[in-house]
mmCIF file with all atom_site columns, C-alpha atoms in Angstrom:
data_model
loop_
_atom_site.group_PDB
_atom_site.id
_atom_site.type_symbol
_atom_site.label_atom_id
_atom_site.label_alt_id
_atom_site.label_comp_id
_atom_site.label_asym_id
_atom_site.label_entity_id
_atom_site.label_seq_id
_atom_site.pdbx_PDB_ins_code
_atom_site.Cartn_x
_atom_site.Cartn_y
_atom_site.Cartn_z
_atom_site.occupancy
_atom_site.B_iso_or_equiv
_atom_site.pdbx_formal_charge
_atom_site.auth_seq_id
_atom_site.auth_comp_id
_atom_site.auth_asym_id
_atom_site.auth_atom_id
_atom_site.pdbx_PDB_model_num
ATOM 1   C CA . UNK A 1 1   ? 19.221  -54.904 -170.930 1.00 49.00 ? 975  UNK A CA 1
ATOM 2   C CA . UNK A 1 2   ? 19.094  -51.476 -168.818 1.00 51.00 ? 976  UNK A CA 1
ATOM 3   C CA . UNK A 1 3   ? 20.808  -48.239 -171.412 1.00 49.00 ? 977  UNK A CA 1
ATOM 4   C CA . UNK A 1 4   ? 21.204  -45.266 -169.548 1.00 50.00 ? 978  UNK A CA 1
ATOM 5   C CA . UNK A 1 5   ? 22.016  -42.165 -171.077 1.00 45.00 ? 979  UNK A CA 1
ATOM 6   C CA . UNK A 1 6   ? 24.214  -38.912 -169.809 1.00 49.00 ? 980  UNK A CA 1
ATOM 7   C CA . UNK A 1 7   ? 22.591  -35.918 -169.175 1.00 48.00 ? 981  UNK A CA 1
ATOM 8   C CA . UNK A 1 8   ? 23.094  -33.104 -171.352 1.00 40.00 ? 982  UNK A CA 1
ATOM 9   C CA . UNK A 1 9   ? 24.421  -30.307 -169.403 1.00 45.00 ? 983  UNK A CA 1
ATOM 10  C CA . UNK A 1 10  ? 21.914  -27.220 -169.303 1.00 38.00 ? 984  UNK A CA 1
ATOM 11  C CA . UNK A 1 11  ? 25.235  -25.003 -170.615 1.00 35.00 ? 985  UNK A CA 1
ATOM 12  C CA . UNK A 1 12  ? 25.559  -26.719 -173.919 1.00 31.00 ? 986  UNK A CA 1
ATOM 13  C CA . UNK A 1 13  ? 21.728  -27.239 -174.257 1.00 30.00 ? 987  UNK A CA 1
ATOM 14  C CA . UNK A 1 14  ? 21.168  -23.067 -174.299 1.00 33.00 ? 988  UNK A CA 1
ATOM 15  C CA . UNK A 1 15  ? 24.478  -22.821 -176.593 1.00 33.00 ? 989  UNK A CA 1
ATOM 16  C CA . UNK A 1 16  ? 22.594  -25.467 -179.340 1.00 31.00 ? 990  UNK A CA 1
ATOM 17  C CA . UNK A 1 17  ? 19.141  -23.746 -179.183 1.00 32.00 ? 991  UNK A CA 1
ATOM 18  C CA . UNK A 1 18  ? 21.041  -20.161 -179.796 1.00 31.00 ? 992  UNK A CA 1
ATOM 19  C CA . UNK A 1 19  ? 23.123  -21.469 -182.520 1.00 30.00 ? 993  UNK A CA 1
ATOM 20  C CA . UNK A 1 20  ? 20.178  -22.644 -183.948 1.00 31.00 ? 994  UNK A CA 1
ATOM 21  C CA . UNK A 1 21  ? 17.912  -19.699 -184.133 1.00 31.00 ? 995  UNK A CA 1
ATOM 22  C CA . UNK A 1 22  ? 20.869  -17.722 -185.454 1.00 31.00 ? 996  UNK A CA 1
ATOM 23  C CA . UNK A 1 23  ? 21.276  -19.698 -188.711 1.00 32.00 ? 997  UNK A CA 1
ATOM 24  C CA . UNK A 1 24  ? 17.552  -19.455 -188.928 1.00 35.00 ? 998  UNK A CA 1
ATOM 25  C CA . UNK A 1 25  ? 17.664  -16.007 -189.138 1.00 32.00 ? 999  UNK A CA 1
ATOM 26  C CA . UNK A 1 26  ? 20.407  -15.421 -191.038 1.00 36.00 ? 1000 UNK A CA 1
ATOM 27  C CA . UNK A 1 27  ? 18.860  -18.244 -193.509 1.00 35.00 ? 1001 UNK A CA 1
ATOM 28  C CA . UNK A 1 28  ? 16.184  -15.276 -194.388 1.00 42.00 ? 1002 UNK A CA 1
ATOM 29  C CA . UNK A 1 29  ? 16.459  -12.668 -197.342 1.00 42.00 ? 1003 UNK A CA 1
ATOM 30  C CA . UNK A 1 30  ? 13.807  -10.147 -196.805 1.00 50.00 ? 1004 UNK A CA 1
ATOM 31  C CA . UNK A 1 31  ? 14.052  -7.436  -194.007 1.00 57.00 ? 1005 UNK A CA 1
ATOM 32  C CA . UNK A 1 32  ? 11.191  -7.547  -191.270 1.00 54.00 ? 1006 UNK A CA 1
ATOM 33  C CA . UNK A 1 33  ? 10.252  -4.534  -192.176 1.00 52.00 ? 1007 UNK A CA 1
ATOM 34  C CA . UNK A 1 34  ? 9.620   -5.793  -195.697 1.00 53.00 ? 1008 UNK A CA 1
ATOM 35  C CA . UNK A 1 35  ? 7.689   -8.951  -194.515 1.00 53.00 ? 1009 UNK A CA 1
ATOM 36  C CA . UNK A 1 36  ? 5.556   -6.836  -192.559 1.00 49.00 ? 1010 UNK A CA 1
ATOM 37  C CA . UNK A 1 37  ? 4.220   -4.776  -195.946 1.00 53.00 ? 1011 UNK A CA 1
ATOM 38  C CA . UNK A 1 38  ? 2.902   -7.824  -197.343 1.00 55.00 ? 1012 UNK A CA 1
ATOM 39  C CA . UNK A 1 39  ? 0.464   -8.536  -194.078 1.00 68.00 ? 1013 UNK A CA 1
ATOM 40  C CA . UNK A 1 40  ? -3.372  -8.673  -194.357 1.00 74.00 ? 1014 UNK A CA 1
ATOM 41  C CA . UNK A 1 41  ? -4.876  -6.281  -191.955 1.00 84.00 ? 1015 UNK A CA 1
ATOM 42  C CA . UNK A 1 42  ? -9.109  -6.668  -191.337 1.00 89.00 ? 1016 UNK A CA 1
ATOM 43  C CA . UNK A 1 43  ? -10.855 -5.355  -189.162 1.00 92.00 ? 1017 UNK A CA 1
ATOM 44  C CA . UNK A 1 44  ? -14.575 -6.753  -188.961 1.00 94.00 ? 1018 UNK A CA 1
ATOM 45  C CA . UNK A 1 45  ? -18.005 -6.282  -186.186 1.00 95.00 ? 1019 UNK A CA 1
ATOM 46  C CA . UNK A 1 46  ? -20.239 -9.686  -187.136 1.00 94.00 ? 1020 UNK A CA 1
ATOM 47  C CA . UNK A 1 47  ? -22.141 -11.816 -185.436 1.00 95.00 ? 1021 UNK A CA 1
ATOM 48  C CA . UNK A 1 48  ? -25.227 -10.599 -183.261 1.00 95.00 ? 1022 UNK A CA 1
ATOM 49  C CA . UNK A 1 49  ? -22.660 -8.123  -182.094 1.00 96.00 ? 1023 UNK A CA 1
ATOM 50  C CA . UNK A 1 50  ? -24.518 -4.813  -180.037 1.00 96.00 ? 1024 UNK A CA 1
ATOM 51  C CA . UNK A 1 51  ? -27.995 -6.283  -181.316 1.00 96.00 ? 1025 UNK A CA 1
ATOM 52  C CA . UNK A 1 52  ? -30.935 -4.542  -179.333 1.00 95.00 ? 1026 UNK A CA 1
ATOM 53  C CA . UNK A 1 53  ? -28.589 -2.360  -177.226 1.00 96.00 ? 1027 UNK A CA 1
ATOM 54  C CA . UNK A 1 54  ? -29.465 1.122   -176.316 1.00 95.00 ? 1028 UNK A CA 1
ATOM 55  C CA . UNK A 1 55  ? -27.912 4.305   -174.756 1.00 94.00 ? 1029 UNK A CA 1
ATOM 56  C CA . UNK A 1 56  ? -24.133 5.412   -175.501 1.00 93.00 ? 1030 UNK A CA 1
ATOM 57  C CA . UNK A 1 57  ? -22.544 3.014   -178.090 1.00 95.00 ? 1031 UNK A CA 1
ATOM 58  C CA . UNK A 1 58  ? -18.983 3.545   -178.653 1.00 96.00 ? 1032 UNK A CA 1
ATOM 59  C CA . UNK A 1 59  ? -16.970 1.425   -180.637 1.00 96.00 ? 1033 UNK A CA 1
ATOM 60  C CA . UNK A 1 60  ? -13.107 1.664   -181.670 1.00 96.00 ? 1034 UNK A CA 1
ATOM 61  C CA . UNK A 1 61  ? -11.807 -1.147  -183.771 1.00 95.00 ? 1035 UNK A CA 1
ATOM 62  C CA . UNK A 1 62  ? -8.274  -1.170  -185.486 1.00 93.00 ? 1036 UNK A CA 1
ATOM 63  C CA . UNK A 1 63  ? -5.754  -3.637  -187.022 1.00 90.00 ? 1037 UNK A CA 1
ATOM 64  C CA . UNK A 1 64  ? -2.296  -2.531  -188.007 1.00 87.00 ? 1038 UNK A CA 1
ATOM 65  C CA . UNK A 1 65  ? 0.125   0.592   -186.720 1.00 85.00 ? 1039 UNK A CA 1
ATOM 66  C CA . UNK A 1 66  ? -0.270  3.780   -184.711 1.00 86.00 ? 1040 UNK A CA 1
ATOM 67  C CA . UNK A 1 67  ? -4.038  4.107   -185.437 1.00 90.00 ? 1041 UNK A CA 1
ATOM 68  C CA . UNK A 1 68  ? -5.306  7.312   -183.346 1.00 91.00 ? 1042 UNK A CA 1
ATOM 69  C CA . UNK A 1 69  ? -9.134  6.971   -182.265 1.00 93.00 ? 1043 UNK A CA 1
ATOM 70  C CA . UNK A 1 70  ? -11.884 8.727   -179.961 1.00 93.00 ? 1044 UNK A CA 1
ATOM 71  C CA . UNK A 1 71  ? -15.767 9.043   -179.656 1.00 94.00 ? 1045 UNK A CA 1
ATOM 72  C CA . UNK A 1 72  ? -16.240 11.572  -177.213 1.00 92.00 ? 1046 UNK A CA 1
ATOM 73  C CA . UNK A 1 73  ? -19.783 12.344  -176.094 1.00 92.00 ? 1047 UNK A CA 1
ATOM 74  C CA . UNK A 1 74  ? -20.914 15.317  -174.272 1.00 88.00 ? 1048 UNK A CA 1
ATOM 75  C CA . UNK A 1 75  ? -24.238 15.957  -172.835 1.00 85.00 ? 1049 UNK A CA 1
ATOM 76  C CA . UNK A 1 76  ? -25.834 17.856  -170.611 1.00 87.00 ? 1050 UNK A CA 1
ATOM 77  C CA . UNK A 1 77  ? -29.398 19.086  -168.583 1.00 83.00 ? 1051 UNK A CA 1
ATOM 78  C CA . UNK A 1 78  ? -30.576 22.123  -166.882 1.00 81.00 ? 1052 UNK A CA 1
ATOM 79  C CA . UNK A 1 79  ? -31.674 25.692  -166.574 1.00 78.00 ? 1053 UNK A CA 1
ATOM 80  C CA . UNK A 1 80  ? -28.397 27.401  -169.005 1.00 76.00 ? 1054 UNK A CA 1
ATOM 81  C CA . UNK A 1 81  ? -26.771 23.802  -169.613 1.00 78.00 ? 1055 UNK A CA 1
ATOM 82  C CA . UNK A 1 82  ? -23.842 23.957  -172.038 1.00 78.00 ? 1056 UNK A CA 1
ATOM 83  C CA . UNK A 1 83  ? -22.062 21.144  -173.785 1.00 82.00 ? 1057 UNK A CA 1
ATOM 84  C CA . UNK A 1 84  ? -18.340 20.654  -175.503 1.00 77.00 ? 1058 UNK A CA 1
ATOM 85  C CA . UNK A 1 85  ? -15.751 18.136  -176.255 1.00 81.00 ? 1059 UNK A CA 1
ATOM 86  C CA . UNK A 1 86  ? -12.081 18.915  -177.106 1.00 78.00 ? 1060 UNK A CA 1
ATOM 87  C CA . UNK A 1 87  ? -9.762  16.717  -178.425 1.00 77.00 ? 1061 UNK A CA 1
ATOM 88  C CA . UNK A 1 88  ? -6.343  16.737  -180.663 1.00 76.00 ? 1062 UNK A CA 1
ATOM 89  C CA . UNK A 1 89  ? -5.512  14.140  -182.279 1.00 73.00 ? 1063 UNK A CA 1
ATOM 90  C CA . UNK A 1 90  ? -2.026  14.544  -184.250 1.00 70.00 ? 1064 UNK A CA 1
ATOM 91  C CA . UNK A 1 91  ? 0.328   12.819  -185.767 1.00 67.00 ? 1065 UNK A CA 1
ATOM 92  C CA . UNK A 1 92  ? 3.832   13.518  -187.809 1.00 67.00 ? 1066 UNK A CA 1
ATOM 93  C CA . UNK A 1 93  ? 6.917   11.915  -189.047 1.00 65.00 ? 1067 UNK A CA 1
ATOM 94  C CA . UNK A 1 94  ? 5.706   8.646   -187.848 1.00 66.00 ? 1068 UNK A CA 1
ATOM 95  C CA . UNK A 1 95  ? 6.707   5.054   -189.593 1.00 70.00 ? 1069 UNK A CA 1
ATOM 96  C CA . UNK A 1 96  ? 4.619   2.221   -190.260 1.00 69.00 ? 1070 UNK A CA 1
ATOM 97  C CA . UNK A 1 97  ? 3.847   -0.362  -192.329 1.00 69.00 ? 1071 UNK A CA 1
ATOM 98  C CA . UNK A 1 98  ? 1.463   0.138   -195.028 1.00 73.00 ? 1072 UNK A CA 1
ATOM 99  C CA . UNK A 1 99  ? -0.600  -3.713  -195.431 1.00 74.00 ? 1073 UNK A CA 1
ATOM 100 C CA . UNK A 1 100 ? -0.879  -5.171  -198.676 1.00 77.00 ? 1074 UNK A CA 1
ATOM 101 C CA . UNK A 1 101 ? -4.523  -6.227  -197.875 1.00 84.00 ? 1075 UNK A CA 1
ATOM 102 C CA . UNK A 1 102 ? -6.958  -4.023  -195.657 1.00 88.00 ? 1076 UNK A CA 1
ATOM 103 C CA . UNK A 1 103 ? -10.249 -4.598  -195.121 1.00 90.00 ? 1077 UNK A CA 1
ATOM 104 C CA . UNK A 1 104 ? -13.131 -2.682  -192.551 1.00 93.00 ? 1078 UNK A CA 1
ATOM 105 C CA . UNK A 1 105 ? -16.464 -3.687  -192.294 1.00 93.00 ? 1079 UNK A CA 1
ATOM 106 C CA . UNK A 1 106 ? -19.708 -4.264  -190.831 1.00 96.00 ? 1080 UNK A CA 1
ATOM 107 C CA . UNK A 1 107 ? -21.361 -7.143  -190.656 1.00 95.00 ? 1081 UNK A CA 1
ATOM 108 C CA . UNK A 1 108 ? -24.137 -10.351 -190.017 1.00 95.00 ? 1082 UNK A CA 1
ATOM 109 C CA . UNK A 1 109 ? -26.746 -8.716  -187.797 1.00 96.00 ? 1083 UNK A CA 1
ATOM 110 C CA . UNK A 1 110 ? -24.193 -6.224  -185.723 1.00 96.00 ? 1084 UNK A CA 1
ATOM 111 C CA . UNK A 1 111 ? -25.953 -3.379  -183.932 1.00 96.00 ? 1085 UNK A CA 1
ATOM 112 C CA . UNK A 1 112 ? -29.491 -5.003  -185.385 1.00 96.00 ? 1086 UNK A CA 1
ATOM 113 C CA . UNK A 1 113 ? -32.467 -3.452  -183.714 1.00 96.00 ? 1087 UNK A CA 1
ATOM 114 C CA . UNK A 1 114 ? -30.289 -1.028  -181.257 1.00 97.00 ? 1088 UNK A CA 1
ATOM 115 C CA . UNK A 1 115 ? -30.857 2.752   -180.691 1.00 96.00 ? 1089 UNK A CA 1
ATOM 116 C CA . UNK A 1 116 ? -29.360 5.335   -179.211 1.00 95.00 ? 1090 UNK A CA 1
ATOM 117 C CA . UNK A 1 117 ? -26.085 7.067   -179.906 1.00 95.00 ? 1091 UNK A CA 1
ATOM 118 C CA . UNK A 1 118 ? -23.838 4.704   -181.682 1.00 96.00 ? 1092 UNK A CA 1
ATOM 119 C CA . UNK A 1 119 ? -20.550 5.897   -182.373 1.00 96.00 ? 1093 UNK A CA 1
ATOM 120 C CA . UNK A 1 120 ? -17.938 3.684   -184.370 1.00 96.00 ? 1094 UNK A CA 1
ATOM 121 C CA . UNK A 1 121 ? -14.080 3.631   -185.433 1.00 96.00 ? 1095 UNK A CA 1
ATOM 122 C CA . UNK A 1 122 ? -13.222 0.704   -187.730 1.00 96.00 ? 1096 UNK A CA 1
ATOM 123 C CA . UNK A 1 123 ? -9.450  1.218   -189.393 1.00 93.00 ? 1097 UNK A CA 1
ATOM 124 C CA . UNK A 1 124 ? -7.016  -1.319  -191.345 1.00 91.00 ? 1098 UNK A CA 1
ATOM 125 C CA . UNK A 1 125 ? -3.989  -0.020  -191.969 1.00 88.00 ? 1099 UNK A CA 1
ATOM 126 C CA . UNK A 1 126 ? -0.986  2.355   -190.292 1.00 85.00 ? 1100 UNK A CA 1
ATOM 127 C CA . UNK A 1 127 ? -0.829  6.016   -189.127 1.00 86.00 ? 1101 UNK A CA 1
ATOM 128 C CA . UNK A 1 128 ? -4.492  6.503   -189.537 1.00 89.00 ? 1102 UNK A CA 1
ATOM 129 C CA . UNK A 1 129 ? -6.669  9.672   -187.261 1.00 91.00 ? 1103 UNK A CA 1
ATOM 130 C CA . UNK A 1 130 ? -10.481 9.013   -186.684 1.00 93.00 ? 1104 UNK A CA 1
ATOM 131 C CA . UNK A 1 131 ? -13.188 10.684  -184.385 1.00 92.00 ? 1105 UNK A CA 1
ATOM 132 C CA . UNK A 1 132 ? -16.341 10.890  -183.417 1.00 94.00 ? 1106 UNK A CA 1
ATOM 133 C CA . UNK A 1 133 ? -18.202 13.550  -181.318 1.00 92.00 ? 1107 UNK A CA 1
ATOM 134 C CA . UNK A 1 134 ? -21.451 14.397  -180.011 1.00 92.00 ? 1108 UNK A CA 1
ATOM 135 C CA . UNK A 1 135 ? -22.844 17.113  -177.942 1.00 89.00 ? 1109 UNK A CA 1
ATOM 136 C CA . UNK A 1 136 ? -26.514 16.988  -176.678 1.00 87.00 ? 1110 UNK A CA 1
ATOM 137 C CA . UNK A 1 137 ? -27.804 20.254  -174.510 1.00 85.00 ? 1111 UNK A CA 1
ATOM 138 C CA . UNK A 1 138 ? -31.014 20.090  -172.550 1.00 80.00 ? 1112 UNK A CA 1
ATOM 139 C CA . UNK A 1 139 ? -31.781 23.724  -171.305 1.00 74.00 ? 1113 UNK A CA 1
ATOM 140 C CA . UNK A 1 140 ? -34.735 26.012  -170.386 1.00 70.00 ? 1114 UNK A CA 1
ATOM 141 C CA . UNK A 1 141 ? -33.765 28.889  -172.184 1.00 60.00 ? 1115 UNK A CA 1
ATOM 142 C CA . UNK A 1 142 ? -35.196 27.116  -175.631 1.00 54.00 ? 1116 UNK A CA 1
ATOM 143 C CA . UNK A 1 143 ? -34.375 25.892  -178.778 1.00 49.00 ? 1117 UNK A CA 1
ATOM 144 C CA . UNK A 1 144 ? -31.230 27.437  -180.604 1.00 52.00 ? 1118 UNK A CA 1
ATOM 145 C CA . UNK A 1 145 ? -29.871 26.742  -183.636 1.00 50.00 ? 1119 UNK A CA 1
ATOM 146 C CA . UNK A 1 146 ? -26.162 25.126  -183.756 1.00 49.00 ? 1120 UNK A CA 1
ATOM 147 C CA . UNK A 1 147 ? -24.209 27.552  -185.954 1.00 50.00 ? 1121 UNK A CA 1
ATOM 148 C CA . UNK A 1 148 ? -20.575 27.033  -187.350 1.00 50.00 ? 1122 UNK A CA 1
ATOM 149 C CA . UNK A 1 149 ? -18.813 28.998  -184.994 1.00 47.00 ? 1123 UNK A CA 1
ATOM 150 C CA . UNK A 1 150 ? -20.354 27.211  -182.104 1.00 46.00 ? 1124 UNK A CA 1
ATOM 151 C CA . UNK A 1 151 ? -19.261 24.087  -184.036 1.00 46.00 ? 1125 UNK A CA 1
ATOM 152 C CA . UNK A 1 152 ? -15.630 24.706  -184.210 1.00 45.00 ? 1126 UNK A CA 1
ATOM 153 C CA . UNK A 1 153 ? -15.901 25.866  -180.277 1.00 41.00 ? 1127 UNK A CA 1
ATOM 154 C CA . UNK A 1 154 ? -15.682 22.416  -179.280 1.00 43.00 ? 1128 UNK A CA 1
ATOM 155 C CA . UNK A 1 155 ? -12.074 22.349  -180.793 1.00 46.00 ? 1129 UNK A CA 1
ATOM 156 C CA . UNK A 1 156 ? -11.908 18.804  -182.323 1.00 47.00 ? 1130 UNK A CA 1
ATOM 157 C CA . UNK A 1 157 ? -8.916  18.180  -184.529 1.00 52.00 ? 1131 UNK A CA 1
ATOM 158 C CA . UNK A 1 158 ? -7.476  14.989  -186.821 1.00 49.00 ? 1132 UNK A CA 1
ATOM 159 C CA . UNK A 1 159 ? -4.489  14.972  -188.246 1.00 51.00 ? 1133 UNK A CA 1
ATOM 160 C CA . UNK A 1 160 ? -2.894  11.924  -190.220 1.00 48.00 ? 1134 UNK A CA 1
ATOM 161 C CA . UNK A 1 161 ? 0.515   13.272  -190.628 1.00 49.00 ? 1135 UNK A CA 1
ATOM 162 C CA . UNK A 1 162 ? 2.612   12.345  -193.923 1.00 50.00 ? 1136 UNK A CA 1
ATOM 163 C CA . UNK A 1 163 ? 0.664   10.071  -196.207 1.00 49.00 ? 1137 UNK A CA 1
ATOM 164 C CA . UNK A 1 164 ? 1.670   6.833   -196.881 1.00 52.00 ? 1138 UNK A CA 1
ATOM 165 C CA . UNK A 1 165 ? 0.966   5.035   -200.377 1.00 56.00 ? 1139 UNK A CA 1
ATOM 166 C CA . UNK A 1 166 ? 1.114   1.802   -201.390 1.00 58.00 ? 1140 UNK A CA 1
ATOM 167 C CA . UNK A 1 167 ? 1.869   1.790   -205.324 1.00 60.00 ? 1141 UNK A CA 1
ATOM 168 C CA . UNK A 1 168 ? 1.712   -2.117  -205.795 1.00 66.00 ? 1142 UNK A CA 1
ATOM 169 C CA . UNK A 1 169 ? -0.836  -3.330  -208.084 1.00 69.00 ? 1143 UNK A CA 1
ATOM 170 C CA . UNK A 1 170 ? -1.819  -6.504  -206.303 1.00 75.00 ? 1144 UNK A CA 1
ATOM 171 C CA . UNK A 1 171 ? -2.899  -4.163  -202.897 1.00 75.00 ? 1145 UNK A CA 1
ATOM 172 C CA . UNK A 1 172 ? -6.148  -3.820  -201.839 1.00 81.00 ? 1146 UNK A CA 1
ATOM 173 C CA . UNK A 1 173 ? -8.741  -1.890  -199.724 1.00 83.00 ? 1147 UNK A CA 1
ATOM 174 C CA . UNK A 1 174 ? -12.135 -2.430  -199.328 1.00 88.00 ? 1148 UNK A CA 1
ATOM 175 C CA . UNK A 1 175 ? -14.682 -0.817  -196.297 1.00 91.00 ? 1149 UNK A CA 1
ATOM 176 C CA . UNK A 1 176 ? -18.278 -1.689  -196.110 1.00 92.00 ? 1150 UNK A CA 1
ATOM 177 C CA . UNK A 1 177 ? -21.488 -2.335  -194.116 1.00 93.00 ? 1151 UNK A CA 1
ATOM 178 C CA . UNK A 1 178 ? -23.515 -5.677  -195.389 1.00 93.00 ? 1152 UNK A CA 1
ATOM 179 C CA . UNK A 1 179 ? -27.275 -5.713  -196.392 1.00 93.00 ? 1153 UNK A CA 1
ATOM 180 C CA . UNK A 1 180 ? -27.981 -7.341  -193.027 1.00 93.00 ? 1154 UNK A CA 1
ATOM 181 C CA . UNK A 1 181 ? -26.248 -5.253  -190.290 1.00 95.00 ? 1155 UNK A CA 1
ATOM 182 C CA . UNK A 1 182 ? -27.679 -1.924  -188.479 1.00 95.00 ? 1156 UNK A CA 1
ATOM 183 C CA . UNK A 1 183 ? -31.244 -3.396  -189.715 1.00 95.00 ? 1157 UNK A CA 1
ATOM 184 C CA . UNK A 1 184 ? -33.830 -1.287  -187.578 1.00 95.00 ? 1158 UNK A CA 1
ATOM 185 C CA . UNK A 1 185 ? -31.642 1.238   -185.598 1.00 96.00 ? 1159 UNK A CA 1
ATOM 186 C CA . UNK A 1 186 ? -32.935 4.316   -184.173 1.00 96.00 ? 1160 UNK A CA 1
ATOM 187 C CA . UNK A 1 187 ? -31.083 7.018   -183.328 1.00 94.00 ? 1161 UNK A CA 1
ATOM 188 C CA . UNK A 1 188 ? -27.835 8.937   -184.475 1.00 94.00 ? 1162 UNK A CA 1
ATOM 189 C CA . UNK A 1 189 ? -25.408 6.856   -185.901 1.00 95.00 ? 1163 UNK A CA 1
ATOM 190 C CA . UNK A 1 190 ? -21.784 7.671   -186.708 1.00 96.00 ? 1164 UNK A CA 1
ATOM 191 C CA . UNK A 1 191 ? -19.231 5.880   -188.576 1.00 96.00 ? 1165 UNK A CA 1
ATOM 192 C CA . UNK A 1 192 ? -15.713 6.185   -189.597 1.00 96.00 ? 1166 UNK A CA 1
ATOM 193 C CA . UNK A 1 193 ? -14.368 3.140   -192.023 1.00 95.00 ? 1167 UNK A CA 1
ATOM 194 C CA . UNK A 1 194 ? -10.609 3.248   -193.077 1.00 93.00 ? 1168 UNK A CA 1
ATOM 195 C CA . UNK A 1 195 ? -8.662  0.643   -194.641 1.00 90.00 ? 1169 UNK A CA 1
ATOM 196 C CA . UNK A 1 196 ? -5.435  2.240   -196.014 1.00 86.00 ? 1170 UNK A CA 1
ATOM 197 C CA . UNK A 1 197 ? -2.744  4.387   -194.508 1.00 84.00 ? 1171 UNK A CA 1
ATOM 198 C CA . UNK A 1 198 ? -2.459  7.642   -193.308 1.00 84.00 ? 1172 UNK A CA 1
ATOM 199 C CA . UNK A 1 199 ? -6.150  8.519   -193.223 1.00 87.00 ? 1173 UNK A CA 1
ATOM 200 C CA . UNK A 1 200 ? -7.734  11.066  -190.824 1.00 89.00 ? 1174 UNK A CA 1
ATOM 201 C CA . UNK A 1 201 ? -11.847 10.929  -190.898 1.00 90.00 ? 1175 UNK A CA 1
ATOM 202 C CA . UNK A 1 202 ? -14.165 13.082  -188.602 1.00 90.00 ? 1176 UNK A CA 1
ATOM 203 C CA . UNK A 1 203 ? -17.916 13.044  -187.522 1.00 92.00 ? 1177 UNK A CA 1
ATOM 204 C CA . UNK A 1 204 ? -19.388 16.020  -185.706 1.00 91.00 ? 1178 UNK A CA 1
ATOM 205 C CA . UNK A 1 205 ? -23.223 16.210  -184.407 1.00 90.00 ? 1179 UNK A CA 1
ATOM 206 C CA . UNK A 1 206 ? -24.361 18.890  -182.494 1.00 86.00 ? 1180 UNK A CA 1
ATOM 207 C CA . UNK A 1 207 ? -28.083 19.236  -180.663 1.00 84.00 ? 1181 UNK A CA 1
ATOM 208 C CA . UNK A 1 208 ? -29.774 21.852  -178.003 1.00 80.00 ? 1182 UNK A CA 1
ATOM 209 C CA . UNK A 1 209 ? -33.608 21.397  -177.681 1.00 79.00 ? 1183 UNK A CA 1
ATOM 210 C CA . UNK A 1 210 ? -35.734 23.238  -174.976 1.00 72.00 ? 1184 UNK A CA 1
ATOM 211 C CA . UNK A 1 211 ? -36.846 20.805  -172.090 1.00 61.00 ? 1185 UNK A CA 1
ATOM 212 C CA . UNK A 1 212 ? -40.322 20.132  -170.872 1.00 59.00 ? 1186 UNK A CA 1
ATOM 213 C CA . UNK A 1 213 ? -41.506 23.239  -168.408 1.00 53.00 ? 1187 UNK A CA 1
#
């Protein structure tokens, strides 16, 4: 015996699958703003990751909301060679979610036996402001020594805005670099770890050295 079956029109069909995800949602009690607060954010470099490179490393890692990050890196060779970076980095009035859970960190044999200029941004959390710069000069005219005026010429600014808190006791934050990771690098290494809200971090390195004559 041969049972054949109507077709459901394709009218009806989208009118069922609506109706359907509307009691779903009204079925919830918490706002998804609310849900969101209670979301892990982790942010982790593991593995073999940048093992045995070399040269201009730059790394920016984040997990959650409105995270601002640069590594800017200047450099520069000759007779009267000059060097600078500018950047602004600012933010106000902004909302996000601050995570229940945040984590940051390095980790298994990451950046093991590299060199160079590493620079890194690793952040967990909302409304968060990190940078990293470096300026490297190569000139003639000789060795000079950086001072802090010539420091605050390169016009670098981070700014997290308002500050977010999270007052629950069950939240947590936790950065860190393991016992195994960055094993033998050589060179200048900066790092900026975050895991919270509303966080601005900064690393500045400044060289001139006189070049072979």
């Amino acid at each position: 015996m041969n049972a054949s079956f109507a077709p459901i029109p394709a009218a009806l069909l989208v009118v069922a699958l609506a109706l359907a995800g509307s009691a779903h949602a009204q079925s919830g009690t918490d706002s998804y703003s609310g849900m969101l607060s209670y979301l892990s954010t982790d942010t982790r470099i593991d593995g073999g990751a940048l093992a045995g490179a070399n040269g201009s490393i730059k790394v920016n890692q984040a997990a959650g909301d409105l995270n601002l990050q640069a590594n800017l890196h200047s450099m520069a060779n000759g007779g009267h060679a000059s060097a600078s970076v500018r950047s602004l980095q600012q933010r106000q009035s902004n909302l996000f979610n601050s995570p229940m859970q945040a984590t940051a960190t390095i980790g298994g044999n990451a950046l093991a036996g590299a060199g160079g200029i590493a620079s890194i941004n690793q952040a967990s959390g909302g409304g968060n402001a990190e940078l990293n710069s470096v300026t490297a000069t190569l000139a003639a005219q000789g060795i000079r020594e950086a001072s802090d005026e010539a420091m605050a010429s390169s016009e670098v600014l981070a700014s997290a805005g308002g500050q977010s808190t999270v007052t629950d006791p069950r939240a947590t934050r936790r950065v860190g670099v393991e016992a195994s990771a960055l094993r033998g690098f050589d060179g200048v290494l900066q790092l900026n770890q975050i895991a919270g809200s509303g966080n601005a971090t900064e690393n500045r390195f400044s060289i001139s050295v006189q070049g072979t004559p």
